Structures are given as structure tokens and as C-alpha cells.
XYZ file of C-alpha atoms in Angstrom:
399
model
C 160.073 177.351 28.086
C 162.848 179.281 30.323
C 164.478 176.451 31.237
C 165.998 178.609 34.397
C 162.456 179.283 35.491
C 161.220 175.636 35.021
C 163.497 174.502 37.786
C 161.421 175.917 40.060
C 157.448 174.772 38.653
C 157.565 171.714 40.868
C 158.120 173.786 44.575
C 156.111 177.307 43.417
C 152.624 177.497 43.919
C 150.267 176.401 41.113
C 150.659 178.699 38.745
C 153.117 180.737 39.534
C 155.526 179.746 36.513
C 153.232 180.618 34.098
C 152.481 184.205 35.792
C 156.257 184.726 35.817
C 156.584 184.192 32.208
C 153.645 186.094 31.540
C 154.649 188.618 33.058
C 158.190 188.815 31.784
C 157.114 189.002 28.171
C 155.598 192.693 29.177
C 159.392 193.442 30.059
C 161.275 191.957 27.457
C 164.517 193.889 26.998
C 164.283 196.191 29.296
C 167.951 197.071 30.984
C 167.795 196.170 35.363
C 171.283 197.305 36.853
C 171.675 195.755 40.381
C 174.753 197.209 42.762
C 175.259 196.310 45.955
C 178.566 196.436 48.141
C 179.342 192.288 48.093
C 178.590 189.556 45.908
C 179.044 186.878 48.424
C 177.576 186.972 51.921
C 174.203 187.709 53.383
C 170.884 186.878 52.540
C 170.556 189.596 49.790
C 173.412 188.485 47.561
C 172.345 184.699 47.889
C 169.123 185.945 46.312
C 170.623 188.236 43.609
C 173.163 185.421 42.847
C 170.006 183.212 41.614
C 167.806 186.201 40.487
C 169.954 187.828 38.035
C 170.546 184.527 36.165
C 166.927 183.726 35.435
C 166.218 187.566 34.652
C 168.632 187.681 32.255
C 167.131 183.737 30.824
C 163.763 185.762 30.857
C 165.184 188.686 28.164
C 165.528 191.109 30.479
C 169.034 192.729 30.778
C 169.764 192.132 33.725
C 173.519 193.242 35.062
C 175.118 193.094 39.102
C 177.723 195.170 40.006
C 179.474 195.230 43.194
C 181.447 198.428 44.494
C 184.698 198.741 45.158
C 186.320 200.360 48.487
C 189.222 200.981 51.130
C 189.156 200.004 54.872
C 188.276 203.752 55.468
C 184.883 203.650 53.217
C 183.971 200.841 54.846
C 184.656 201.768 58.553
C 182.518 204.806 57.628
C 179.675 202.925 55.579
C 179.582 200.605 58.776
C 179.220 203.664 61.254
C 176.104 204.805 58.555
C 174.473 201.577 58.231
C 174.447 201.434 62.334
C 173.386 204.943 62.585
C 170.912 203.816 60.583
C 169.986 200.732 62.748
C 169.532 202.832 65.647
C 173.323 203.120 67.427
C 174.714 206.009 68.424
C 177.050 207.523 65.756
C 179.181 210.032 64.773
C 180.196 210.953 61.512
C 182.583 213.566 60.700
C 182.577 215.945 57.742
C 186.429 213.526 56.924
C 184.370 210.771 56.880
C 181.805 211.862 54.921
C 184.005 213.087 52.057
C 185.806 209.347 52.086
C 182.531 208.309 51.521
C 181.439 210.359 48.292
C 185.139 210.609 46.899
C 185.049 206.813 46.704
C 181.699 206.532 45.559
C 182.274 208.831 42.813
C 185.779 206.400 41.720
C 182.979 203.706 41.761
C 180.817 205.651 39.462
C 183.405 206.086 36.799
C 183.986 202.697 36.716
C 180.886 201.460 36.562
C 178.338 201.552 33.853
C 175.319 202.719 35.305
C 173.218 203.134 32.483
C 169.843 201.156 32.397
C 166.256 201.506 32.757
C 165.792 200.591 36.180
C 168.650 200.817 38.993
C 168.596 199.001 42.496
C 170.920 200.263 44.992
C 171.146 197.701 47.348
C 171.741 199.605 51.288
C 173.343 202.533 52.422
C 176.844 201.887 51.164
C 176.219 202.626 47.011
C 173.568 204.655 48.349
C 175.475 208.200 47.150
C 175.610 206.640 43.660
C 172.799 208.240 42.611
C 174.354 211.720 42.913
C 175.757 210.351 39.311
C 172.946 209.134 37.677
C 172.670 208.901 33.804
C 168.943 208.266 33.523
C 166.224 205.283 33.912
C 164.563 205.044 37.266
C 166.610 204.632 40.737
C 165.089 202.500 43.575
C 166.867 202.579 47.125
C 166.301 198.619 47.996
C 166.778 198.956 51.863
C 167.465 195.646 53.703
C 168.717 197.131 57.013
C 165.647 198.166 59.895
C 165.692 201.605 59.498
C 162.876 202.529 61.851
C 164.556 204.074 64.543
C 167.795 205.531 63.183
C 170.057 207.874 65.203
C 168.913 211.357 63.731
C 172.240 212.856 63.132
C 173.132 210.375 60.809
C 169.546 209.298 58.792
C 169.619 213.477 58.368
C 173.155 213.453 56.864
C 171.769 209.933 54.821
C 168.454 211.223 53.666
C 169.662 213.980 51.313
C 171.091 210.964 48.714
C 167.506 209.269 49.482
C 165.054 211.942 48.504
C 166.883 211.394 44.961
C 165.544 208.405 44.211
C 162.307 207.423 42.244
C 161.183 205.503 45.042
C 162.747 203.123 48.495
C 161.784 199.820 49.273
C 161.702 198.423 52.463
C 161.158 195.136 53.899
C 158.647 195.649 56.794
C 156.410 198.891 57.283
C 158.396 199.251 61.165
C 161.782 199.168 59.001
C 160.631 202.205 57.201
C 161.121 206.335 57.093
C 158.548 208.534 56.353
C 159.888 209.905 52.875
C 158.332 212.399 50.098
C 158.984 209.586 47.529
C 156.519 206.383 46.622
C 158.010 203.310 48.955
C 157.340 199.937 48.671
C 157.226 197.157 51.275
C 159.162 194.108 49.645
C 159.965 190.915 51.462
C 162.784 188.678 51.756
C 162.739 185.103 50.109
C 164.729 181.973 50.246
C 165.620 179.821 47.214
C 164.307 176.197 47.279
C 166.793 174.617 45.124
C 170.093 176.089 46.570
C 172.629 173.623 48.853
C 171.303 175.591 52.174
C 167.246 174.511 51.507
C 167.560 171.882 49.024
C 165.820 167.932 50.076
C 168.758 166.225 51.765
C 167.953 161.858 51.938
C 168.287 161.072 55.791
C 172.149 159.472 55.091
C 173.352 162.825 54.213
C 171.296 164.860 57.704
C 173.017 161.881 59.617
C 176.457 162.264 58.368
C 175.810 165.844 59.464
C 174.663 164.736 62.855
C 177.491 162.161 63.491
C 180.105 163.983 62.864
C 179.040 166.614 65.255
C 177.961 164.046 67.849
C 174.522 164.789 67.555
C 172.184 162.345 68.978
C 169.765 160.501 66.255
C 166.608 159.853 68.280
C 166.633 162.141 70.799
C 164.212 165.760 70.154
C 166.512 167.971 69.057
C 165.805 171.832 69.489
C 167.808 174.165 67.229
C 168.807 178.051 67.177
C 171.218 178.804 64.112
C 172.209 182.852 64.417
C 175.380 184.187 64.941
C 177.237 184.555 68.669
C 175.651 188.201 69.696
C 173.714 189.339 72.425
C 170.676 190.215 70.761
C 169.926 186.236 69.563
C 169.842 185.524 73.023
C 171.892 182.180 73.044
C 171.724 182.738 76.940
C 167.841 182.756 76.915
C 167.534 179.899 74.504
C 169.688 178.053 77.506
C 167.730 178.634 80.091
C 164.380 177.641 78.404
C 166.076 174.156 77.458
C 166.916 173.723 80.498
C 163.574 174.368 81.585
C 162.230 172.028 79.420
C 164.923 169.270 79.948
C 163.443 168.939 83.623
C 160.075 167.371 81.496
C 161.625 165.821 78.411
C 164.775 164.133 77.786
C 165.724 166.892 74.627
C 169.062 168.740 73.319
C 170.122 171.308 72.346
C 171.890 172.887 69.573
C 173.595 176.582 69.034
C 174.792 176.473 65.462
C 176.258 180.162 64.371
C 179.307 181.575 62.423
C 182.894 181.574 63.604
C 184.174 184.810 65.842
C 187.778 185.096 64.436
C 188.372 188.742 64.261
C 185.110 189.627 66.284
C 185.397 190.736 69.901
C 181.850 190.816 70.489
C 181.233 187.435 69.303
C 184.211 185.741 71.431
C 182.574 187.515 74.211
C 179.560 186.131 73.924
C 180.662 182.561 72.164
C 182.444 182.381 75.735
C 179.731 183.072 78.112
C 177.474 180.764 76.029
C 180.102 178.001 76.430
C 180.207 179.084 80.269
C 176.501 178.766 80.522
C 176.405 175.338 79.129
C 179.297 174.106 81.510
C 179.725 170.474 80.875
C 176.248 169.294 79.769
C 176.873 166.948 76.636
C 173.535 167.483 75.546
C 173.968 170.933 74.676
C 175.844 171.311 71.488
C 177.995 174.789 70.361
C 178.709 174.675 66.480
C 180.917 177.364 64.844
C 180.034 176.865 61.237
C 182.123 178.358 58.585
C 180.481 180.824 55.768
C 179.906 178.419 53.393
C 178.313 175.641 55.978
C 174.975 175.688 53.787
C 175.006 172.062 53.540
C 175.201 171.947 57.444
C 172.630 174.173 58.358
C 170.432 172.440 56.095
C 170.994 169.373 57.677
C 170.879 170.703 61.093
C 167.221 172.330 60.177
C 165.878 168.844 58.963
C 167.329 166.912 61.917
C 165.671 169.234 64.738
C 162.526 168.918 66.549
C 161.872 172.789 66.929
C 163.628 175.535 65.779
C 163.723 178.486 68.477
C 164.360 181.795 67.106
C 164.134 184.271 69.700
C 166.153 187.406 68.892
C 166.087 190.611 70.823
C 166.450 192.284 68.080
C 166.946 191.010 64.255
C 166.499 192.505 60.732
C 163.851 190.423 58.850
C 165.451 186.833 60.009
C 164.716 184.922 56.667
C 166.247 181.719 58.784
C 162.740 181.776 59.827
C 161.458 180.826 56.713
C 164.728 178.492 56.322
C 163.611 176.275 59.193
C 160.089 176.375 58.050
C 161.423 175.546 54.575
C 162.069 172.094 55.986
C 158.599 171.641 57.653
C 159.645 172.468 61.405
C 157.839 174.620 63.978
C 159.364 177.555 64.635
C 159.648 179.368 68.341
C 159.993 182.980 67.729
C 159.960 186.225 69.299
C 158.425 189.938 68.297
C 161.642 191.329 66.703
C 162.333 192.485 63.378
C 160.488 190.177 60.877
C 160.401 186.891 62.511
C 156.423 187.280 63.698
C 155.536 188.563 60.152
C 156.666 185.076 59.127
C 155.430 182.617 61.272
C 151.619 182.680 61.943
C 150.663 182.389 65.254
C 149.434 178.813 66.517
C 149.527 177.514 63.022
C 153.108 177.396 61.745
C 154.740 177.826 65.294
C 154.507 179.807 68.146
C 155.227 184.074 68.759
C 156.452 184.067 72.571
C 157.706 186.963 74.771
C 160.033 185.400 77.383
C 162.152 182.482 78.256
C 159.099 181.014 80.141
C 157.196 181.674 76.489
C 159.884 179.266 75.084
C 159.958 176.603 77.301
C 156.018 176.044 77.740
C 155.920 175.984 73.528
C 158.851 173.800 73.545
C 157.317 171.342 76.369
C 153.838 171.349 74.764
C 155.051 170.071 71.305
C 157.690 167.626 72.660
C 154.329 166.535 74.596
C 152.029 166.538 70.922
C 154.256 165.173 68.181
C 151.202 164.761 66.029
C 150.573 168.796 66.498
C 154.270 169.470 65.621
C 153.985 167.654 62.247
C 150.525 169.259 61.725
C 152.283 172.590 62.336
C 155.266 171.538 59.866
C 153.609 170.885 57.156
C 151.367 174.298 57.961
C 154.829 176.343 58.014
C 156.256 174.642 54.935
C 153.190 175.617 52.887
C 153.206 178.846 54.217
C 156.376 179.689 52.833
C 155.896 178.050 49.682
C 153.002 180.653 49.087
C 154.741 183.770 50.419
C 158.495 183.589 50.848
C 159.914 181.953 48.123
C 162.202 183.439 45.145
C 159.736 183.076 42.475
C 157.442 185.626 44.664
C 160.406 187.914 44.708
C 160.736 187.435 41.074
C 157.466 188.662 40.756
C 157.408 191.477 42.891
C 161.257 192.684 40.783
C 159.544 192.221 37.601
C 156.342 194.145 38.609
C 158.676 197.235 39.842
C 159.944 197.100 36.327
C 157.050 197.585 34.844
C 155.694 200.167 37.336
C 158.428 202.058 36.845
C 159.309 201.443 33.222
C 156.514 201.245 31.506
C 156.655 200.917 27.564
């Protein structure tokens, strides 16, 4: 038994442990280099923080690096990866050559030998220009659908290296020459931010932000920024607070050092003037405990972005067995199924009739809980993203 694997046999679906390890004896030894830009941060290293670990418990040789870099590579990597989102960027031949002269320091230092390479986003992405063998997958996390031209046509040339790109939605993708691969996100069951919390611990969480116990709660946890619509969420609670006696909660990061985000922090706090049922958290990074907490104490969870990348707090919320309120963007309507696990909407008014009808049907919004839990167990957990890592490896590497 891989006793790293066996953690997980009691919240995978039937069978699923057994596949895994089935399946991993068809890959023992094989070499799997991961290299991304951070180790801590973002939904992508949580994942290869627990991934790596059970590969490597699995006999695979498994290995993460992270890249190193100066303020100027990543002001430029940031003006690619938003080119690549869509904004309106220029990149200048300087820029570009800080950009391969310290990705080609980063490939000396590294050892990129193996039989299968991720490069996680665009900034290792030039990597590849120093391969030494095995196969090289571009793992893209970022929506890449609509990039600014100039930029995806100075991008693509590293790109139409690889073996093959892997995206997480079909919308996020480019039409390329080379095989791609649609790969979802996942959450990890047994980590701080989605593991069972008793009810002391989600009310220690809720008294010491002076959250009422009792009372529906609804919930939107993204950071401050225009596109989650903070504003919107506002206006559709108050909406609903004219039918049902609810609060609210805005739980996202801190804005030290962000503009933007004190921008916006401020007009939220302006738009919910002195109401002391509406409730503005700024969490620190490493609030897992909290948001877990938070998730388990609300009502509904209302995630209506204007625009988001897959949104794997989706499946978060859902984790915990709460209906989630969601919008068309990015990946949150490929998660939650329509009238089953929660509700897709298209406006404010959207929000505030779903919110009203399940404050009005408790017995539908546990139905619809327990739906959206279940859901995710099946098809957004780490041990399906396990699967789908170890099946690339034998796609690609084959013996």
C-alpha cells in the first residue's frame, strides 16, 4: 500500500485508489520534472505541493523546480502573461532579451533532464529553447483565448516547441499545430483550506469576526478587483435583505502594495456604508483555515465574476456541501451544474431571485449541497488530477 495515496481512499470515489496504483505500476521509474515560477501561492502550486509527494511515494521520479528571477523578468513575464489574458501590451525587443537571458541563467542551473517536463505558464515557458531530451508539455493555467496578438505571436514561437499544451477549458485555448489537452483544476480534500472542521472551530472563526451564528449567511471569497464584482454581489444582498433577514460576507486577500485593490476595497467599503450586517474580511495568504471556516458557516456561496480563470473556489465552496451562485465566466459554469449543484445566473437580479428562492427552500439548499459535494468528489478532486498526470506520462512516455 502507498501509504501517501491511502490518505485519500476514504473521500475518492470507489475505486479510484486502486486505479491510481494500477496505473502507477505502468510508470514505475519514469523521471517527471515539474517547473513553475513559485512554490507558494496560487492554486497550481497548492496542488503540485501535494502531487509531487505522492508521485514520488508511487516510484515515479518526480522533481519541482522553481525559477529564479529579477524585478525586470518579472515586470516583463507579467506584461506576457496579461498579453496573454487579453490586455493590451507592449513588449519591447529590451524586454524580451531580459526575458531569455534570464531564462537561459535558469537553465544552467537547473537540471532539466527527465522523461517528461511540465512547464507550468508563460514565465519558464522559453525553457524549452534548452531542452536535453524526454517530452515537454506547456501546462497553461492562465485563459488564453483571447490574447492580444502582438504578444501570443512573440509567445507562440517557444510554444510550437513543445510535444504538446494543456489547457484547462477548450475557451482558454489557441489553435496550435501540436496535440493539446484539456486538463482541469482540482482541490485537495485533506489540506487545512478543505479539510472537516467540528462546528467549535467554524464558530471561533465566526466570533472573532463578529459573524452572526444563526442568521443565513451568504459568502463571496475572491480578491478586491473589479471583475469579482463585490459591487454586484452588494446590490443583490441588498435585494434580497428586503425578503429575508440574511448577511453578508466579502472575504478576499489584503491590498498592501496594490492600487487597484485599495481602489476597489474602498468603494466596496463605501457601498456597504454602515450596515453591520455586511461583513469586509482582508484575509492574509495563509488564511486557509479561515476560508474554510467561512465556506462551512455560509448559507450560499455567490461567485459571480466578470471575468475569472477557472475559479477552483467554486469547487472549494462546493467541497463543503454549499450551493453555489455563479456566473458564465471563465470556469465557474463548467463546475457547477445548473439547477442541481447551484445556480448559473447572468445579472444582479439573477443573484438575488437564486439567493431569495433558497433562503425560501432550505430543504432544496441541502438537497443541492449534498448534489455539489458529490459532484466534486467525482470530478474535481486531486486524485482525478493524479490520474490524468500519470496518464500523460504514459501517453507520452511509453515503455
Amino acid at each position: 500500500m502507498i501509504r501517501e495515496l491511502e490518505q485519500y481512499r476514504e473521500v475518492a470515489p470507489k475505486g479510484t485508489i486502486d486505479f491510481l496504483q494500477r496505473l502507477s505500476e505502468q510508470v514505475q521509474g519514469k523521471r517527471f520534472l515539474q517547473i513553475s515560477a513559485v512554490r507558494y501561492g496560487g492554486g497550481m502550486a497548492e496542488i503540485l505541493r501535494r502531487l509531487v509527494p505522492v508521485m514520488k511515494a508511487m516510484g515515479i521520479e518526480a522533481r519541482w523546480e522553481v525559477i529564479a528571477g529579477t524585478q525586470e523578468f518579472t515586470d516583463v513575464t507579467r506584461r506576457i502573461a496579461d498579453g496573454l489574458q487579453g490586455r493590451t501590451e507592449t513588449i519591447t525587443d529590451e524586454m524580451y532579451q531580459i526575458y531569455l537571458d534570464v531564462t537561459a541563467r535558469n537553465a544552467k542551473a537547473l537540471d532539466l533532464d527527465a522523461d517528461l517536463v511540465f512547464i507550468h505558464d508563460p514565465q519558464p515557458a522559453a525553457l524549452i529553447e534548452h531542452r536535453k531530451g524526454g517530452k515537454w508539455v506547456w501546462r497553461c493555467h492562465l485563459d488564453a483565448g483571447q490574447p492580444h496578438r502582438p504578444v501570443w505571436s512573440l509567445f507562440r514561437r517557444h510554444v510550437l516547441k513543445y510535444d504538446a499544451a494543456i489547457f484547462s477549458l477548450p475557451g482558454f485555448a489557441q489553435r496550435l499545430p501540436i496535440p493539446k489537452f484539456m486538463i482541469y483544476p482540482s482541490i485537495d480534500p485533506l489540506t487545512e483550506k478543505n479539510r472537516e472542521l467540528s462546528r467549535a472551530e467554524i464558530w471561533e472563526v465566526l466570533d472573532r469576526f463578529g459573524i452572526a451564528k444563526g442568521k443565513p449567511m451568504l459568502l463571496q471569497v475572491a480578491r478586491f478587483d473589479r471583475y469579482k464584482d463585490q459591487l454586484g454581489t452588494i446590490r443583490a444582498y441588498r435585494m434580497a435583505k428586503k425578503h429575508h433577514n440574511c448577511q453578508l460576507v466579502l472575504a478576499g486577500s489584503g491590498v498592501l502594495h496594490d492600487p487597484e485593490g485599495e481602489a476597489v476595497l474602498a468603494e466596496v467599503q463605501q457601498a456597504a456604508g454602515n450596515d453591520p450586517d455586511i461583513h469586509i474580511l482582508q484575509l492574509p495568504p495563509e488564511a486557509d483555515r479561515e476560508i474554510n471556516a467561512l465556506q462551512r458557516g455560509a448559507s450560499i456561496v455567490v461567485q459571480k465574476a466578470l471575468k475569472e480563470g477557472f475559479g477552483v473556489v467554486v469547487s472549494e465552496a462546493m467541497w463543503k456541501g454549499k450551493p453555489v451562485i455563479g456566473g458564465t465566466a471563465g470556469g465557474v459554469s463548467t463546475q457547477i451544474v445548473n439547477e442541481a449543484t447551484g445556480f448559473i445566473v447572468h445579472s444582479v437580479e439573477g443573484v438575488t431571485f437564486r439567493i431569495r428562492y433558497l433562503l425560501s427552500n432550505p430543504s432544496v439548499m441541502t438537497r443541492m449541497g449534498a448534489m455539489a459535494k458529490e459532484h466534486v468528489r467525482r470530478n474535481f478532486l486531486i486524485t482525478r488530477h493524479l490520474s490524468d498526470y500519470l496518464t500523460m506520462l504514459k501517453l507520452l512516455c511509453p515503455d
